[in-house]
Amino acid sequence: MSTEPGTIFERRFHNRHDDLSRVTAEAMRFIEARGVGDEAVYLANLTIEEMVTNILKYGYDDTAVHEIRLRLEIHPGTLRLVLEDDGHEFDPLKAPEPDINQPAEQRVPGGLGIHLIRKLSEQIDYERCGGRNRLTVRIRC
Amino acid sequence: MKIIECDGKLVCTLDGHFDTLQSQKLEDELKAHLKAPQSVVFEMQGVTYVCSAFLRVCISVAKIVGAGQFTLLGVTPPIKRVVKMAGMSELFVCE
């Protein structure tokens, strides 16, 4: 676990909700302190929460401790967020879109978090590398 | 979180950060109070963040009480944007 000064925030944490809450709060404090705007802070928070919650729910068949890596880079006009995990291979870009035009009674749960990140972020890239998922999300800031 | 039942209306005054865990707590609280037919209002002035788990709670409420009976009041612009992107502006009043 380490934090670099300046414009890069890095954490390695376990696949536990408490760890997710703690690291997300630290990450938000880091980017807020460096002048990242409210809208980008909100979206960064949403991205970390939605993507890591998916990893916690669906990424592992066991109850063992796994390591999740988060890196945030602040560039002029862009926030680059990278998440890595050793869970099941999962490309969110290939996940089916929820039908958001259905009335409430016909809505099915699931897929809404990924849908939001797709809609609100500038760019998403996914790769499977060395048995790990690597998701990179660019957010306008 | 404060939930008051009055004249067939359920008013939930919410504040803070509705992440996955907090949204789960809201859902559990609502289970004890929610019944159809009933109108439901979420007072959102103090809410600074919602995630998809909160939106799923809203869908559940809309399913139970029916269209037109569920209102979100005092929603901040960033949360309005998320509600709109989730295609939920048609499911309940959000103002």
PDB file of C-alpha atoms in Angstrom:
ATOM      1  CA  MET A   1       0.000   0.000   0.000  1.00  0.00           C
ATOM      2  CA  SER A   2       1.440   3.366  -0.929  1.00  0.00           C
ATOM      3  CA  THR A   3       0.457   6.886  -1.771  1.00  0.00           C
ATOM      4  CA  GLU A   4       2.670   8.921  -4.042  1.00  0.00           C
ATOM      5  CA  PRO A   5       2.706  12.677  -3.687  1.00  0.00           C
ATOM      6  CA  GLY A   6       1.390  14.885  -6.449  1.00  0.00           C
ATOM      7  CA  THR A   7      -1.149  13.577  -8.853  1.00  0.00           C
ATOM      8  CA  ILE A   8      -1.141   9.807  -8.354  1.00  0.00           C
ATOM      9  CA  PHE A   9      -3.056   7.826  -5.747  1.00  0.00           C
ATOM     10  CA  GLU A  10      -2.446   4.083  -5.353  1.00  0.00           C
ATOM     11  CA  ARG A  11      -3.899   1.536  -2.980  1.00  0.00           C
ATOM     12  CA  ARG A  12      -3.976  -2.245  -2.711  1.00  0.00           C
ATOM     13  CA  PHE A  13      -6.866  -3.518  -0.632  1.00  0.00           C
ATOM     14  CA  HIS A  14      -8.779  -6.679   0.139  1.00  0.00           C
ATOM     15  CA  ASN A  15     -12.067  -7.892  -1.321  1.00  0.00           C
ATOM     16  CA  ARG A  16     -14.067  -6.682   1.668  1.00  0.00           C
ATOM     17  CA  HIS A  17     -16.791  -4.008   1.798  1.00  0.00           C
ATOM     18  CA  ASP A  18     -15.124  -2.229   4.715  1.00  0.00           C
ATOM     19  CA  ASP A  19     -11.881  -1.951   2.748  1.00  0.00           C
ATOM     20  CA  LEU A  20     -13.791  -0.627  -0.259  1.00  0.00           C
ATOM     21  CA  SER A  21     -15.490   2.072   1.854  1.00  0.00           C
ATOM     22  CA  ARG A  22     -12.218   3.146   3.469  1.00  0.00           C
ATOM     23  CA  VAL A  23     -10.200   3.281   0.240  1.00  0.00           C
ATOM     24  CA  THR A  24     -12.971   5.061  -1.666  1.00  0.00           C
ATOM     25  CA  ALA A  25     -13.163   7.764   1.023  1.00  0.00           C
ATOM     26  CA  GLU A  26      -9.361   8.199   0.933  1.00  0.00           C
ATOM     27  CA  ALA A  27      -9.353   8.413  -2.868  1.00  0.00           C
ATOM     28  CA  MET A  28     -12.097  11.044  -2.870  1.00  0.00           C
ATOM     29  CA  ARG A  29     -10.245  13.144  -0.281  1.00  0.00           C
ATOM     30  CA  PHE A  30      -7.101  12.877  -2.426  1.00  0.00           C
ATOM     31  CA  ILE A  31      -8.684  14.149  -5.641  1.00  0.00           C
ATOM     32  CA  GLU A  32     -10.841  16.788  -3.908  1.00  0.00           C
ATOM     33  CA  ALA A  33      -7.720  18.212  -2.245  1.00  0.00           C
ATOM     34  CA  ARG A  34      -6.155  18.581  -5.707  1.00  0.00           C
ATOM     35  CA  GLY A  35      -9.012  20.639  -7.099  1.00  0.00           C
ATOM     36  CA  VAL A  36     -10.834  17.984  -9.130  1.00  0.00           C
ATOM     37  CA  GLY A  37     -14.408  19.239  -9.729  1.00  0.00           C
ATOM     38  CA  ASP A  38     -17.487  17.907  -7.966  1.00  0.00           C
ATOM     39  CA  GLU A  39     -18.883  16.159 -11.034  1.00  0.00           C
ATOM     40  CA  ALA A  40     -15.665  14.210 -11.667  1.00  0.00           C
ATOM     41  CA  VAL A  41     -15.347  13.367  -7.952  1.00  0.00           C
ATOM     42  CA  TYR A  42     -18.899  11.984  -8.004  1.00  0.00           C
ATOM     43  CA  LEU A  43     -18.215   9.899 -11.078  1.00  0.00           C
ATOM     44  CA  ALA A  44     -14.894   8.590  -9.721  1.00  0.00           C
ATOM     45  CA  ASN A  45     -16.677   7.574  -6.520  1.00  0.00           C
ATOM     46  CA  LEU A  46     -19.436   5.870  -8.516  1.00  0.00           C
ATOM     47  CA  THR A  47     -16.959   4.073 -10.762  1.00  0.00           C
ATOM     48  CA  ILE A  48     -14.912   2.655  -7.887  1.00  0.00           C
ATOM     49  CA  GLU A  49     -17.998   1.628  -5.959  1.00  0.00           C
ATOM     50  CA  GLU A  50     -19.908   0.034  -8.842  1.00  0.00           C
ATOM     51  CA  MET A  51     -16.959  -1.811 -10.321  1.00  0.00           C
ATOM     52  CA  VAL A  52     -15.510  -3.068  -7.040  1.00  0.00           C
ATOM     53  CA  THR A  53     -18.961  -4.074  -5.749  1.00  0.00           C
ATOM     54  CA  ASN A  54     -19.308  -6.209  -8.898  1.00  0.00           C
ATOM     55  CA  ILE A  55     -15.918  -7.790  -8.173  1.00  0.00           C
ATOM     56  CA  LEU A  56     -16.949  -8.534  -4.572  1.00  0.00           C
ATOM     57  CA  LYS A  57     -20.284 -10.022  -5.672  1.00  0.00           C
ATOM     58  CA  TYR A  58     -19.289 -12.013  -8.729  1.00  0.00           C
ATOM     59  CA  GLY A  59     -15.504 -12.107  -8.973  1.00  0.00           C
ATOM     60  CA  TYR A  60     -14.688 -15.030  -6.713  1.00  0.00           C
ATOM     61  CA  ASP A  61     -16.003 -18.510  -5.957  1.00  0.00           C
ATOM     62  CA  ASP A  62     -14.149 -18.730  -2.645  1.00  0.00           C
ATOM     63  CA  THR A  63     -14.176 -16.698   0.552  1.00  0.00           C
ATOM     64  CA  ALA A  64     -10.393 -16.207   0.565  1.00  0.00           C
ATOM     65  CA  VAL A  65      -8.748 -12.823   0.778  1.00  0.00           C
ATOM     66  CA  HIS A  66      -7.883 -11.383  -2.642  1.00  0.00           C
ATOM     67  CA  GLU A  67      -6.047  -8.220  -3.534  1.00  0.00           C
ATOM     68  CA  ILE A  68      -7.665  -5.425  -5.566  1.00  0.00           C
ATOM     69  CA  ARG A  69      -5.527  -2.594  -6.898  1.00  0.00           C
ATOM     70  CA  LEU A  70      -6.660   0.961  -7.494  1.00  0.00           C
ATOM     71  CA  ARG A  71      -4.682   3.699  -9.196  1.00  0.00           C
ATOM     72  CA  LEU A  72      -5.921   7.225  -9.849  1.00  0.00           C
ATOM     73  CA  GLU A  73      -3.978   9.666 -12.014  1.00  0.00           C
ATOM     74  CA  ILE A  74      -4.901  13.308 -12.354  1.00  0.00           C
ATOM     75  CA  HIS A  75      -4.036  14.685 -15.806  1.00  0.00           C
ATOM     76  CA  PRO A  76      -5.027  18.054 -17.267  1.00  0.00           C
ATOM     77  CA  GLY A  77      -8.707  17.670 -18.135  1.00  0.00           C
ATOM     78  CA  THR A  78      -8.794  13.943 -17.377  1.00  0.00           C
ATOM     79  CA  LEU A  79      -8.929  11.663 -14.387  1.00  0.00           C
ATOM     80  CA  ARG A  80      -7.581   8.181 -15.220  1.00  0.00           C
ATOM     81  CA  LEU A  81      -8.800   5.413 -12.942  1.00  0.00           C
ATOM     82  CA  VAL A  82      -7.347   1.880 -13.123  1.00  0.00           C
ATOM     83  CA  LEU A  83      -8.751  -1.125 -11.251  1.00  0.00           C
ATOM     84  CA  GLU A  84      -7.114  -4.555 -11.224  1.00  0.00           C
ATOM     85  CA  ASP A  85      -8.368  -7.790  -9.688  1.00  0.00           C
ATOM     86  CA  ASP A  86      -7.648 -11.501  -9.911  1.00  0.00           C
ATOM     87  CA  GLY A  87     -11.308 -12.526 -10.070  1.00  0.00           C
ATOM     88  CA  HIS A  88     -13.115 -14.283 -12.907  1.00  0.00           C
ATOM     89  CA  GLU A  89     -12.516 -12.804 -16.313  1.00  0.00           C
ATOM     90  CA  PHE A  90     -15.122 -10.093 -16.798  1.00  0.00           C
ATOM     91  CA  ASP A  91     -15.244  -7.494 -19.535  1.00  0.00           C
ATOM     92  CA  PRO A  92     -17.878  -4.909 -18.546  1.00  0.00           C
ATOM     93  CA  LEU A  93     -17.896  -3.606 -22.109  1.00  0.00           C
ATOM     94  CA  LYS A  94     -19.445  -6.927 -23.172  1.00  0.00           C
ATOM     95  CA  ALA A  95     -22.049  -6.993 -20.409  1.00  0.00           C
ATOM     96  CA  PRO A  96     -25.631  -6.774 -21.762  1.00  0.00           C
ATOM     97  CA  GLU A  97     -27.247  -3.357 -21.467  1.00  0.00           C
ATOM     98  CA  PRO A  98     -30.260  -3.224 -19.125  1.00  0.00           C
ATOM     99  CA  ASP A  99     -33.506  -2.181 -20.793  1.00  0.00           C
ATOM    100  CA  ILE A 100     -33.973   1.215 -19.197  1.00  0.00           C
ATOM    101  CA  ASN A 101     -37.192   1.881 -21.098  1.00  0.00           C
ATOM    102  CA  GLN A 102     -39.219  -0.754 -19.270  1.00  0.00           C
ATOM    103  CA  PRO A 103     -41.860   0.266 -16.731  1.00  0.00           C
ATOM    104  CA  ALA A 104     -40.934  -0.298 -13.060  1.00  0.00           C
ATOM    105  CA  GLU A 105     -42.773  -3.597 -12.724  1.00  0.00           C
ATOM    106  CA  GLN A 106     -40.838  -5.106 -15.635  1.00  0.00           C
ATOM    107  CA  ARG A 107     -37.407  -3.865 -14.625  1.00  0.00           C
ATOM    108  CA  VAL A 108     -34.929  -6.559 -13.650  1.00  0.00           C
ATOM    109  CA  PRO A 109     -32.120  -5.829 -11.196  1.00  0.00           C
ATOM    110  CA  GLY A 110     -28.559  -5.908 -12.416  1.00  0.00           C
ATOM    111  CA  GLY A 111     -26.436  -4.122 -14.963  1.00  0.00           C
ATOM    112  CA  LEU A 112     -27.443  -0.632 -13.872  1.00  0.00           C
ATOM    113  CA  GLY A 113     -24.075   0.278 -12.311  1.00  0.00           C
ATOM    114  CA  ILE A 114     -22.077  -0.659 -15.409  1.00  0.00           C
ATOM    115  CA  HIS A 115     -24.634   1.126 -17.592  1.00  0.00           C
ATOM    116  CA  LEU A 116     -24.130   4.347 -15.596  1.00  0.00           C
ATOM    117  CA  ILE A 117     -20.342   4.197 -15.864  1.00  0.00           C
ATOM    118  CA  ARG A 118     -20.561   3.575 -19.623  1.00  0.00           C
ATOM    119  CA  LYS A 119     -22.860   6.554 -20.057  1.00  0.00           C
ATOM    120  CA  LEU A 120     -21.091   9.015 -17.789  1.00  0.00           C
ATOM    121  CA  SER A 121     -17.404   8.318 -18.423  1.00  0.00           C
ATOM    122  CA  GLU A 122     -15.338   9.498 -21.355  1.00  0.00           C
ATOM    123  CA  GLN A 123     -13.725   6.167 -22.232  1.00  0.00           C
ATOM    124  CA  ILE A 124     -13.488   2.632 -20.828  1.00  0.00           C
ATOM    125  CA  ASP A 125     -10.838   0.044 -21.731  1.00  0.00           C
ATOM    126  CA  TYR A 126     -10.586  -3.527 -20.544  1.00  0.00           C
ATOM    127  CA  GLU A 127      -7.840  -6.118 -20.778  1.00  0.00           C
ATOM    128  CA  ARG A 128      -7.195  -9.526 -19.249  1.00  0.00           C
ATOM    129  CA  CYS A 129      -3.547  -9.814 -18.466  1.00  0.00           C
ATOM    130  CA  GLY A 130      -1.637 -12.408 -16.399  1.00  0.00           C
ATOM    131  CA  GLY A 131      -4.832 -13.812 -14.900  1.00  0.00           C
ATOM    132  CA  ARG A 132      -6.027 -10.369 -13.840  1.00  0.00           C
ATOM    133  CA  ASN A 133      -8.779  -8.045 -15.020  1.00  0.00           C
ATOM    134  CA  ARG A 134      -7.579  -4.534 -15.729  1.00  0.00           C
ATOM    135  CA  LEU A 135     -10.179  -1.835 -16.213  1.00  0.00           C
ATOM    136  CA  THR A 136      -9.222   1.701 -17.174  1.00  0.00           C
ATOM    137  CA  VAL A 137     -11.837   4.455 -16.997  1.00  0.00           C
ATOM    138  CA  ARG A 138     -11.218   8.015 -18.165  1.00  0.00           C
ATOM    139  CA  ILE A 139     -13.306  10.744 -16.589  1.00  0.00           C
ATOM    140  CA  ARG A 140     -13.453  14.319 -17.819  1.00  0.00           C
ATOM    141  CA  CYS A 141     -12.422  16.715 -15.067  1.00  0.00           C
TER     142      CYS A 141
ATOM    143  CA  MET B   1     -32.639   8.588   7.938  1.00  0.00           C
ATOM    144  CA  LYS B   2     -36.074   9.400   9.350  1.00  0.00           C
ATOM    145  CA  ILE B   3     -39.295   7.694   8.276  1.00  0.00           C
ATOM    146  CA  ILE B   4     -42.701   9.123   9.223  1.00  0.00           C
ATOM    147  CA  GLU B   5     -46.107   7.739   8.274  1.00  0.00           C
ATOM    148  CA  CYS B   6     -48.883  10.314   8.064  1.00  0.00           C
ATOM    149  CA  ASP B   7     -52.354  10.142   6.440  1.00  0.00           C
ATOM    150  CA  GLY B   8     -51.431   7.280   4.152  1.00  0.00           C
ATOM    151  CA  LYS B   9     -48.203   8.949   3.073  1.00  0.00           C
ATOM    152  CA  LEU B  10     -44.755   7.676   3.934  1.00  0.00           C
ATOM    153  CA  VAL B  11     -42.177  10.474   4.165  1.00  0.00           C
ATOM    154  CA  CYS B  12     -38.518   9.426   4.306  1.00  0.00           C
ATOM    155  CA  THR B  13     -36.054  12.188   5.095  1.00  0.00           C
ATOM    156  CA  LEU B  14     -32.677  11.047   3.857  1.00  0.00           C
ATOM    157  CA  ASP B  15     -29.240  12.546   4.163  1.00  0.00           C
ATOM    158  CA  GLY B  16     -25.628  11.759   3.452  1.00  0.00           C
ATOM    159  CA  HIS B  17     -23.990   9.243   1.193  1.00  0.00           C
ATOM    160  CA  PHE B  18     -26.082   6.358  -0.178  1.00  0.00           C
ATOM    161  CA  ASP B  19     -23.484   3.777  -1.118  1.00  0.00           C
ATOM    162  CA  THR B  20     -24.272   0.086  -1.422  1.00  0.00           C
ATOM    163  CA  LEU B  21     -24.299  -0.571   2.340  1.00  0.00           C
ATOM    164  CA  GLN B  22     -26.370   2.503   3.226  1.00  0.00           C
ATOM    165  CA  SER B  23     -28.838   1.699   0.434  1.00  0.00           C
ATOM    166  CA  GLN B  24     -29.230  -1.804   1.878  1.00  0.00           C
ATOM    167  CA  LYS B  25     -30.046  -0.264   5.283  1.00  0.00           C
ATOM    168  CA  LEU B  26     -32.666   1.969   3.628  1.00  0.00           C
ATOM    169  CA  GLU B  27     -34.228  -1.041   1.905  1.00  0.00           C
ATOM    170  CA  ASP B  28     -34.386  -2.947   5.205  1.00  0.00           C
ATOM    171  CA  GLU B  29     -35.987   0.038   6.975  1.00  0.00           C
ATOM    172  CA  LEU B  30     -38.558   0.486   4.218  1.00  0.00           C
ATOM    173  CA  LYS B  31     -39.605  -3.166   4.338  1.00  0.00           C
ATOM    174  CA  ALA B  32     -41.037  -2.566   7.806  1.00  0.00           C
ATOM    175  CA  HIS B  33     -43.081   0.445   6.691  1.00  0.00           C
ATOM    176  CA  LEU B  34     -43.982   0.059   3.052  1.00  0.00           C
ATOM    177  CA  LYS B  35     -47.390  -1.137   1.956  1.00  0.00           C
ATOM    178  CA  ALA B  36     -49.538  -0.546  -1.111  1.00  0.00           C
ATOM    179  CA  PRO B  37     -51.580   1.523  -1.743  1.00  0.00           C
ATOM    180  CA  GLN B  38     -49.569   4.351  -0.246  1.00  0.00           C
ATOM    181  CA  SER B  39     -47.768   7.386  -1.541  1.00  0.00           C
ATOM    182  CA  VAL B  40     -44.085   7.635  -0.743  1.00  0.00           C
ATOM    183  CA  VAL B  41     -41.854  10.723  -0.655  1.00  0.00           C
ATOM    184  CA  PHE B  42     -38.085  10.703  -0.328  1.00  0.00           C
ATOM    185  CA  GLU B  43     -36.868  14.091   0.945  1.00  0.00           C
ATOM    186  CA  MET B  44     -33.445  14.255  -0.734  1.00  0.00           C
ATOM    187  CA  GLN B  45     -32.125  17.723   0.152  1.00  0.00           C
ATOM    188  CA  GLY B  46     -29.364  16.317   2.342  1.00  0.00           C
ATOM    189  CA  VAL B  47     -28.312  13.495   0.028  1.00  0.00           C
ATOM    190  CA  THR B  48     -24.930  14.063  -1.607  1.00  0.00           C
ATOM    191  CA  TYR B  49     -24.400  10.757  -3.431  1.00  0.00           C
ATOM    192  CA  VAL B  50     -26.370   7.757  -4.670  1.00  0.00           C
ATOM    193  CA  CYS B  51     -25.166   4.601  -6.416  1.00  0.00           C
ATOM    194  CA  SER B  52     -27.057   1.988  -8.433  1.00  0.00           C
ATOM    195  CA  ALA B  53     -28.083   0.148  -5.235  1.00  0.00           C
ATOM    196  CA  PHE B  54     -30.081   3.235  -4.199  1.00  0.00           C
ATOM    197  CA  LEU B  55     -31.693   3.377  -7.653  1.00  0.00           C
ATOM    198  CA  ARG B  56     -32.686  -0.283  -7.291  1.00  0.00           C
ATOM    199  CA  VAL B  57     -34.394   0.597  -3.987  1.00  0.00           C
ATOM    200  CA  CYS B  58     -36.306   3.324  -5.878  1.00  0.00           C
ATOM    201  CA  ILE B  59     -37.391   0.816  -8.545  1.00  0.00           C
ATOM    202  CA  SER B  60     -38.631  -1.527  -5.801  1.00  0.00           C
ATOM    203  CA  VAL B  61     -40.632   1.271  -4.181  1.00  0.00           C
ATOM    204  CA  ALA B  62     -42.126   2.275  -7.557  1.00  0.00           C
ATOM    205  CA  LYS B  63     -43.088  -1.360  -8.197  1.00  0.00           C
ATOM    206  CA  ILE B  64     -44.830  -1.687  -4.822  1.00  0.00           C
ATOM    207  CA  VAL B  65     -46.730   1.611  -4.647  1.00  0.00           C
ATOM    208  CA  GLY B  66     -47.343   2.076  -8.357  1.00  0.00           C
ATOM    209  CA  ALA B  67     -46.638   4.790 -10.899  1.00  0.00           C
ATOM    210  CA  GLY B  68     -47.382   8.301  -9.755  1.00  0.00           C
ATOM    211  CA  GLN B  69     -47.283   7.431  -6.065  1.00  0.00           C
ATOM    212  CA  PHE B  70     -43.549   7.839  -5.551  1.00  0.00           C
ATOM    213  CA  THR B  71     -41.743  11.205  -5.458  1.00  0.00           C
ATOM    214  CA  LEU B  72     -38.147  12.284  -4.879  1.00  0.00           C
ATOM    215  CA  LEU B  73     -37.999  15.891  -3.641  1.00  0.00           C
ATOM    216  CA  GLY B  74     -35.035  18.265  -3.385  1.00  0.00           C
ATOM    217  CA  VAL B  75     -32.778  16.213  -5.651  1.00  0.00           C
ATOM    218  CA  THR B  76     -29.400  17.854  -6.385  1.00  0.00           C
ATOM    219  CA  PRO B  77     -28.289  18.237 -10.042  1.00  0.00           C
ATOM    220  CA  PRO B  78     -25.586  15.474  -9.968  1.00  0.00           C
ATOM    221  CA  ILE B  79     -28.093  12.974  -8.594  1.00  0.00           C
ATOM    222  CA  LYS B  80     -30.745  14.102 -11.103  1.00  0.00           C
ATOM    223  CA  ARG B  81     -28.222  13.360 -13.845  1.00  0.00           C
ATOM    224  CA  VAL B  82     -27.647   9.835 -12.531  1.00  0.00           C
ATOM    225  CA  VAL B  83     -31.414   9.220 -12.271  1.00  0.00           C
ATOM    226  CA  LYS B  84     -31.852  10.437 -15.855  1.00  0.00           C
ATOM    227  CA  MET B  85     -28.972   8.316 -17.184  1.00  0.00           C
ATOM    228  CA  ALA B  86     -30.511   5.283 -15.521  1.00  0.00           C
ATOM    229  CA  GLY B  87     -33.692   5.948 -17.512  1.00  0.00           C
ATOM    230  CA  MET B  88     -35.664   6.398 -14.316  1.00  0.00           C
ATOM    231  CA  SER B  89     -37.097   9.873 -14.874  1.00  0.00           C
ATOM    232  CA  GLU B  90     -40.276   8.231 -16.158  1.00  0.00           C
ATOM    233  CA  LEU B  91     -40.718   5.894 -13.204  1.00  0.00           C
ATOM    234  CA  PHE B  92     -41.243   8.538 -10.547  1.00  0.00           C
ATOM    235  CA  VAL B  93     -41.310  12.284 -10.017  1.00  0.00           C
ATOM    236  CA  CYS B  94     -37.818  13.670  -9.379  1.00  0.00           C
ATOM    237  CA  GLU B  95     -37.606  17.370  -8.580  1.00  0.00           C
TER     238      GLU B  95
END
